Short mmCIF file of C-alpha atoms and ligand atoms in Angstrom, two decimals:
data_model
loop_
_atom_site.label_atom_id
_atom_site.label_comp_id
_atom_site.label_asym_id
_atom_site.label_seq_id
_atom_site.Cartn_x
_atom_site.Cartn_y
_atom_site.Cartn_z
CA MET A 1 -3.23 63.64 14.32
CA LYS A 2 -0.89 61.57 16.45
CA SER A 3 -0.84 58.76 13.89
CA LEU A 4 -0.18 61.28 11.15
CA LEU A 5 2.85 62.51 13.09
CA LYS A 6 3.99 58.93 13.52
CA TYR A 7 3.65 58.46 9.80
CA PHE A 8 5.87 61.45 9.06
CA VAL A 9 8.46 60.36 11.58
CA LEU A 10 8.51 56.96 9.93
CA LEU A 11 8.78 58.52 6.49
CA PHE A 12 11.67 60.68 7.66
CA CYS A 13 13.47 57.67 9.13
CA LEU A 14 13.03 55.66 5.94
CA HIS A 15 14.37 58.58 3.96
CA PHE A 16 17.36 58.81 6.25
CA ILE A 17 18.15 55.12 5.92
CA GLU A 18 17.76 55.40 2.17
CA GLY A 19 20.29 58.24 2.06
CA ALA A 20 22.66 56.62 4.53
CA GLN A 21 26.20 56.12 3.41
CA LEU A 22 28.00 53.32 5.15
CA PHE A 23 31.64 52.49 4.55
CA ARG A 24 34.67 51.25 6.42
CA CYS A 25 35.70 53.54 9.28
CA ASP A 26 39.34 53.63 8.28
CA TYR A 27 38.04 56.08 5.66
CA THR A 28 36.77 59.54 6.56
CA TYR A 29 33.75 61.07 4.89
CA ASN A 30 34.55 64.39 3.21
CA LYS A 31 31.55 66.55 2.28
CA GLN A 32 33.59 68.68 -0.12
CA VAL A 33 34.42 65.74 -2.37
CA LYS A 34 31.19 63.85 -1.62
CA GLY A 35 32.97 60.68 -0.73
CA TRP A 36 35.28 58.80 1.57
CA LEU A 37 39.04 59.38 1.76
CA LYS A 38 41.93 57.50 3.29
CA HIS A 39 45.54 58.63 3.35
CA ILE A 40 47.92 55.70 3.24
CA ILE A 41 51.21 56.99 4.59
CA ILE A 42 53.39 53.94 3.98
CA PRO A 43 54.78 54.58 0.50
CA ALA A 44 54.00 51.98 -2.17
CA ASN A 45 54.77 51.75 -5.86
CA TRP A 46 51.98 52.95 -8.12
CA TYR A 47 50.79 49.46 -9.06
CA ASP A 48 50.40 48.35 -5.46
CA ALA A 49 48.78 51.66 -4.53
CA ARG A 50 46.19 51.24 -7.28
CA LEU A 51 45.54 47.63 -6.32
CA ARG A 52 45.22 48.33 -2.63
CA CYS A 53 42.66 51.11 -3.15
CA ALA A 54 40.71 48.91 -5.58
CA LEU A 55 40.66 45.97 -3.17
CA GLU A 56 39.50 48.25 -0.37
CA GLY A 57 36.47 49.14 -2.49
CA ALA A 58 37.85 52.54 -3.54
CA VAL A 59 40.05 54.03 -6.28
CA LEU A 60 43.48 55.63 -6.20
CA ALA A 61 42.48 59.30 -5.84
CA SER A 62 43.17 61.88 -8.57
CA PRO A 63 42.88 65.69 -8.32
CA THR A 64 40.04 65.80 -10.85
CA SER A 65 38.52 68.96 -9.35
CA ILE A 66 39.79 71.88 -7.28
CA LYS A 67 38.00 70.45 -4.23
CA MET A 68 39.58 67.07 -4.71
CA LYS A 69 42.98 68.65 -5.23
CA ASN A 70 42.61 70.63 -2.01
CA ALA A 71 41.55 67.55 -0.08
CA MET A 72 44.57 65.62 -1.39
CA VAL A 73 46.99 68.50 -0.78
CA GLY A 74 45.61 68.64 2.75
CA PHE A 75 47.15 65.24 3.33
CA VAL A 76 50.47 66.19 1.74
CA ASN A 77 51.14 69.44 3.46
CA VAL A 78 53.20 68.23 6.41
CA SER A 79 56.49 69.87 7.21
CA GLY A 80 59.59 68.11 8.52
CA ASN A 81 59.16 64.88 6.60
CA GLU A 82 61.37 63.38 3.96
CA GLU A 83 61.12 64.89 0.53
CA SER A 84 59.15 62.01 -0.95
CA PHE A 85 56.43 62.67 1.62
CA TYR A 86 55.79 66.08 0.08
CA GLU A 87 54.04 64.23 -2.68
CA VAL A 88 51.33 61.62 -3.04
CA PHE A 89 50.73 59.35 -6.00
CA THR A 90 47.63 60.24 -7.96
CA GLY A 91 45.53 57.82 -9.99
CA ILE A 92 46.71 59.60 -13.17
CA HIS A 93 48.89 57.23 -15.18
CA ALA A 94 50.03 56.20 -18.63
CA THR A 95 50.82 52.56 -17.82
CA PHE A 96 48.84 51.19 -20.77
CA ALA A 97 50.57 53.30 -23.44
CA PRO A 98 53.35 55.89 -23.17
CA GLY A 99 52.02 59.42 -22.79
CA ALA A 100 48.36 58.36 -22.77
CA TYR A 101 47.57 59.84 -19.38
CA MET A 102 44.22 59.32 -17.68
CA THR A 103 42.87 58.62 -14.20
CA VAL A 104 42.27 55.05 -13.09
CA GLU A 105 38.58 55.81 -13.73
CA GLY A 106 39.36 56.74 -17.34
CA LYS A 107 39.16 60.55 -17.19
CA PRO A 108 41.71 61.97 -19.65
CA LEU A 109 44.41 64.32 -18.38
CA SER A 110 43.14 67.10 -20.66
CA LYS A 111 39.95 67.30 -18.57
CA ILE A 112 41.81 67.73 -15.30
CA PRO A 113 43.01 71.11 -13.97
CA GLN A 114 46.79 71.02 -14.39
CA VAL A 115 49.52 72.92 -12.64
CA TRP A 116 52.95 71.41 -13.11
CA ALA A 117 55.91 71.52 -10.75
CA PRO A 118 59.00 73.36 -12.12
CA ASN A 119 60.64 71.44 -14.98
CA GLU A 120 57.82 68.89 -15.05
CA PRO A 121 56.61 66.90 -16.85
CA ASP A 122 59.94 65.71 -18.27
CA ASN A 123 59.47 61.93 -18.69
CA LYS A 124 63.04 61.50 -17.49
CA GLU A 125 64.89 58.77 -19.39
CA ASP A 126 61.54 57.85 -20.93
CA LYS A 127 60.69 56.02 -17.71
CA GLU A 128 58.03 58.21 -16.08
CA SER A 129 54.39 57.18 -16.51
CA CYS A 130 52.73 58.03 -13.20
CA LEU A 131 51.82 61.41 -11.75
CA THR A 132 52.36 62.73 -8.25
CA LEU A 133 50.78 65.74 -6.54
CA ASN A 134 52.95 67.88 -4.27
CA SER A 135 52.16 70.12 -1.31
CA ASN A 136 51.77 73.11 -3.65
CA GLY A 137 49.13 71.27 -5.65
CA GLU A 138 51.54 70.74 -8.56
CA LEU A 139 51.80 67.63 -10.70
CA ALA A 140 54.98 65.82 -11.72
CA ASP A 141 55.66 62.65 -13.70
CA VAL A 142 57.70 60.00 -11.88
CA SER A 143 58.56 56.35 -12.36
CA CYS A 144 55.61 54.11 -11.46
CA SER A 145 58.04 51.81 -9.65
CA THR A 146 59.14 54.48 -7.21
CA THR A 147 57.20 54.66 -3.94
CA ARG A 148 54.98 57.40 -2.53
CA PRO A 149 52.19 57.71 0.00
CA TYR A 150 48.76 57.93 -1.63
CA VAL A 151 45.07 58.60 -1.10
CA CYS A 152 42.18 56.21 -1.76
CA TYR A 153 38.74 57.59 -2.60
CA ARG A 154 35.28 56.03 -2.53
CA SER A 155 32.68 58.21 -4.23
CA ALA A 156 29.32 58.49 -2.50
CA ASP A 157 27.58 59.01 -5.86
CA SER A 158 26.17 55.54 -5.72
CA ILE A 159 24.62 54.48 -2.42
CA THR A 160 27.28 52.77 -0.39
CA ARG A 161 25.90 49.86 1.60
CA THR A 162 27.72 47.26 3.53
CA ASN A 163 26.47 43.69 3.92
CA ASP A 164 26.44 41.61 7.11
CA CYS A 165 30.14 40.99 6.56
CA GLY A 166 30.78 44.72 7.00
CA THR A 167 31.99 45.21 3.44
CA VAL A 168 30.70 46.52 0.13
CA ASP A 169 32.12 43.37 -1.52
CA PRO A 170 29.13 41.05 -2.09
CA GLU A 171 31.39 38.02 -2.47
CA TYR A 172 32.00 37.88 1.27
CA ARG A 173 29.37 35.60 2.83
CA LEU A 174 28.66 35.06 6.49
CA ASP A 175 28.65 31.47 7.72
CA THR A 176 26.58 31.16 10.90
CA ARG A 177 28.43 28.04 11.99
CA THR A 178 31.59 30.04 12.63
CA ASN A 179 30.19 33.60 12.58
CA SER A 180 32.96 34.47 10.19
CA CYS A 181 32.83 35.60 6.57
CA TYR A 182 34.59 33.94 3.62
CA LYS A 183 35.46 34.74 0.04
CA PHE A 184 36.89 32.23 -2.39
CA HIS A 185 39.24 33.80 -4.93
CA THR A 186 39.35 31.88 -8.20
CA VAL A 187 41.91 34.21 -9.79
CA ALA A 188 45.19 32.53 -8.86
CA LYS A 189 47.84 34.57 -7.06
CA ASN A 190 51.08 33.74 -5.29
CA PHE A 191 51.05 33.70 -1.49
CA THR A 192 52.34 37.27 -1.12
CA ARG A 193 49.76 38.67 -3.50
CA ALA A 194 46.98 36.54 -1.98
CA PHE A 195 47.90 37.77 1.50
CA PHE A 196 47.92 41.38 0.26
CA THR A 197 44.53 40.90 -1.38
CA CYS A 198 42.80 39.56 1.74
CA TYR A 199 44.45 42.27 3.85
CA ALA A 200 43.26 45.08 1.62
CA GLU A 201 39.76 43.63 1.53
CA GLY A 202 39.72 43.96 5.31
CA GLY A 203 40.30 40.28 5.96
CA TYR A 204 43.11 37.76 6.12
CA LEU A 205 44.00 34.43 4.51
CA ALA A 206 41.58 32.03 6.20
CA ILE A 207 42.65 30.55 9.52
CA ILE A 208 40.98 27.26 10.44
CA ASN A 209 40.08 27.27 14.14
CA SER A 210 37.99 24.09 14.34
CA GLU A 211 36.90 20.93 12.55
CA THR A 212 33.65 22.80 11.82
CA GLU A 213 35.54 25.56 10.07
CA ALA A 214 37.47 22.97 8.02
CA THR A 215 34.07 21.65 6.91
CA VAL A 216 32.92 25.18 6.05
CA LEU A 217 35.99 25.67 3.84
CA ARG A 218 35.62 22.21 2.25
CA GLU A 219 32.03 23.04 1.29
CA LEU A 220 33.10 26.46 0.01
CA PHE A 221 35.85 24.89 -2.14
CA ALA A 222 33.30 22.41 -3.57
CA ARG A 223 31.31 25.33 -4.99
CA TYR A 224 34.27 26.19 -7.23
CA PRO A 225 35.04 23.25 -9.55
CA GLY A 226 38.30 23.49 -11.47
CA GLY A 227 36.42 24.13 -14.69
CA HIS A 228 35.19 27.44 -13.23
CA MET A 229 38.70 28.77 -12.69
CA GLN A 230 40.59 30.52 -15.49
CA GLY A 231 44.24 29.85 -16.16
CA ASN A 232 46.86 27.21 -15.94
CA PHE A 233 47.34 26.27 -12.30
CA TRP A 234 46.64 23.40 -9.92
CA LYS A 235 42.95 23.72 -9.02
CA ASP A 236 42.60 21.24 -6.18
CA VAL A 237 44.50 23.25 -3.61
CA ALA A 238 44.03 26.82 -2.32
CA PHE A 239 46.19 29.06 -0.12
CA ILE A 240 45.01 29.71 3.42
CA GLY A 241 46.59 31.48 6.38
CA PHE A 242 49.55 29.49 7.63
CA HIS A 243 53.25 29.55 6.83
CA ASP A 244 56.52 28.14 8.16
CA TRP A 245 57.75 31.69 8.82
CA GLY A 246 61.12 30.70 7.34
CA GLU A 247 61.61 27.87 9.88
CA ARG A 248 61.27 24.54 8.05
CA TRP A 249 58.35 22.35 9.19
CA ASP A 250 57.29 24.68 12.01
CA PHE A 251 53.95 25.67 10.54
CA ARG A 252 52.07 28.42 12.32
CA SER A 253 49.07 30.53 11.46
CA ILE A 254 49.73 33.94 9.96
CA HIS A 255 48.63 35.25 13.36
CA GLY A 256 51.57 33.48 14.96
CA LYS A 257 50.03 30.46 16.70
CA THR A 258 50.90 26.81 16.18
CA LEU A 259 48.29 24.88 14.24
CA THR A 260 47.32 22.98 17.41
CA GLU A 261 46.76 26.23 19.29
CA THR A 262 44.85 27.55 16.31
CA GLY A 263 42.46 24.61 16.51
CA TYR A 264 43.04 22.52 13.39
CA GLY A 265 46.21 20.90 12.08
CA THR A 266 45.10 17.89 10.05
CA PHE A 267 47.40 17.52 7.06
CA SER A 268 46.49 15.36 4.11
CA GLY A 269 48.24 11.94 3.94
CA GLY A 270 51.92 12.41 3.03
CA GLU A 271 51.81 16.14 3.79
CA PRO A 272 53.58 18.28 4.67
CA ASN A 273 56.20 17.00 2.24
CA ASN A 274 58.11 20.14 1.18
CA PHE A 275 57.87 18.76 -2.35
CA SER A 276 60.82 19.75 -4.58
CA PRO A 277 61.87 22.19 -1.84
CA GLY A 278 60.23 25.52 -1.33
CA GLU A 279 56.83 24.53 0.01
CA GLN A 280 56.66 26.95 2.90
CA CYS A 281 53.17 28.27 2.48
CA GLY A 282 49.87 26.98 3.83
CA ALA A 283 47.11 25.57 1.67
CA ILE A 284 44.00 23.40 1.84
CA TYR A 285 42.96 20.52 -0.41
CA ARG A 286 39.39 19.96 -1.59
CA SER A 287 39.19 17.33 1.17
CA GLY A 288 39.54 20.05 3.82
CA LYS A 289 42.94 18.67 4.81
CA LEU A 290 46.10 20.76 4.86
CA ASP A 291 49.06 20.96 2.49
CA ASP A 292 52.34 22.82 2.29
CA LEU A 293 52.61 24.55 -1.07
CA TRP A 294 55.02 26.62 -3.17
CA CYS A 295 54.72 30.26 -2.16
CA ASP A 296 55.71 31.71 -5.50
CA ARG A 297 53.34 29.72 -7.74
CA PRO A 298 49.85 31.11 -8.21
CA ALA A 299 46.96 29.28 -6.58
CA ALA A 300 43.34 30.00 -5.68
CA PHE A 301 42.95 31.29 -2.13
CA ILE A 302 40.40 31.83 0.59
CA CYS A 303 40.02 35.02 2.60
CA GLU A 304 38.29 35.15 5.96
CA LYS A 305 36.84 38.32 7.45
CA ASP A 306 35.59 39.30 10.86
CA PRO A 307 32.14 40.87 10.25
CA ASP A 308 33.02 43.59 12.79
CA TYR A 309 36.40 44.57 11.32
CA PRO A 310 37.07 47.06 9.95
CA ASP A 311 34.26 48.98 11.70
CA VAL A 312 31.55 50.40 9.51
CA CYS A 313 30.82 54.11 9.80
CA ARG A 314 27.92 56.28 8.72
CA ALA A 315 28.66 59.42 6.74
CA GLU A 316 27.38 62.72 8.04
CA VAL A 317 25.58 63.59 4.84
CA ASP A 318 23.58 66.83 4.71
CA GLU A 319 20.06 66.31 3.40
CA GLN A 320 19.33 68.99 0.86
C1 LIG B 1 51.43 74.22 3.09
O1 LIG B 1 52.36 74.56 4.08
C2 LIG B 1 53.11 75.72 3.77
C3 LIG B 1 54.20 75.89 4.84
O2 LIG B 1 53.76 75.48 6.10
C4 LIG B 1 52.15 76.94 3.68
O3 LIG B 1 52.89 78.10 3.34
C5 LIG B 1 51.12 76.64 2.59
O4 LIG B 1 50.17 77.69 2.54
C6 LIG B 1 50.41 75.33 2.87
N1 LIG B 1 49.53 75.02 1.74
C7 LIG B 1 48.27 74.65 1.87
C8 LIG B 1 47.52 74.36 0.63
O5 LIG B 1 47.70 74.56 2.95
C1 LIG B 2 54.00 37.38 -6.66
O1 LIG B 2 53.22 37.96 -7.69
C2 LIG B 2 53.46 39.32 -7.89
C3 LIG B 2 52.45 39.84 -8.90
O2 LIG B 2 52.26 38.97 -9.96
C4 LIG B 2 54.92 39.52 -8.35
O3 LIG B 2 55.18 40.89 -8.55
C5 LIG B 2 55.84 38.98 -7.25
O4 LIG B 2 57.18 39.06 -7.66
C6 LIG B 2 55.49 37.54 -6.93
N1 LIG B 2 56.23 37.12 -5.74
C7 LIG B 2 56.86 35.95 -5.66
C8 LIG B 2 57.56 35.69 -4.38
O5 LIG B 2 56.88 35.17 -6.58
CA1 LIG B 3 59.51 63.99 -14.02
CA1 LIG B 4 38.74 31.24 11.41
CA1 LIG B 5 52.97 19.71 -0.14
#
């Protein structure tokens, strides 16, 4: 009898783990919309809003149901703020073709409950291809280049599991030599965009704190031969997390420390050279040695992530 009880307890536990939803704690689980939500209050243009949500493992939220609309309006309905804060961007857009509105997940506008704000939509000056939601739950078309706060959404439809790097992104791998996680990005971006990408993924452009970590990055780089990277860019150097912060030659990590304080400052022979001026951004060669590189030209880049940040939370999901 006792062992039978044990068996059922075990079965229950297994079931619970199976149904567990784990996702980054900067999102809040919302039972009504069966998923995780995050309100990002610093306004961004629609393109950056979409990208940030996507990189965080979510999508730019759209009011595709009454429940979702209510959840989104719940974030908007704050009094005393500036007018633009009475709206959030939605994921409903027509950035691929004028007037062809759909959510970022591909749901057409016609399948979404629509209440429009007075005099909207008006596609003013033929320049409005992104939709906002206001505190009354009404939609309006605005320019995609204007800025608004927004909401990111991660559906719990598929089981959400995080790996030992604390992320749903399987490309982050833990290295036990440094107890840090790394992801090599082969799609070239400029420094600003690379920084933004690592940040949204919950990490940062890699900071080398020891000779060992330089070796870890050299080995990581070796797994990505130039032939495996698409596009026309220099494939033997990748952005990492240091910069001159606008002060020529004074290279510091993106967390503000000198390279010596950070733990590794070995430049490649002849570097830093500020080649044909403008090399203010930090990079690493395949050798594991450092380089100063043009910030505005796209390059591969390496993100590093603390396995414990952002924290991972468990959703309070009702078992039916
Ligand atoms: C939003 O706030 C206004 C004014 O405080 C209130 O009248 C309205 O009912 C609120 N709407 C929602 C959906 O909570
Ligand atoms: C970096 O790339 C982004 C996206 O391609 C672009 O919008 C931005 O202007 C670029 N920044 C610099 C400094 O070149
Ligand atoms: Ca409009
Ligand atoms: Ca590090
Ligand atoms: Ca250089």
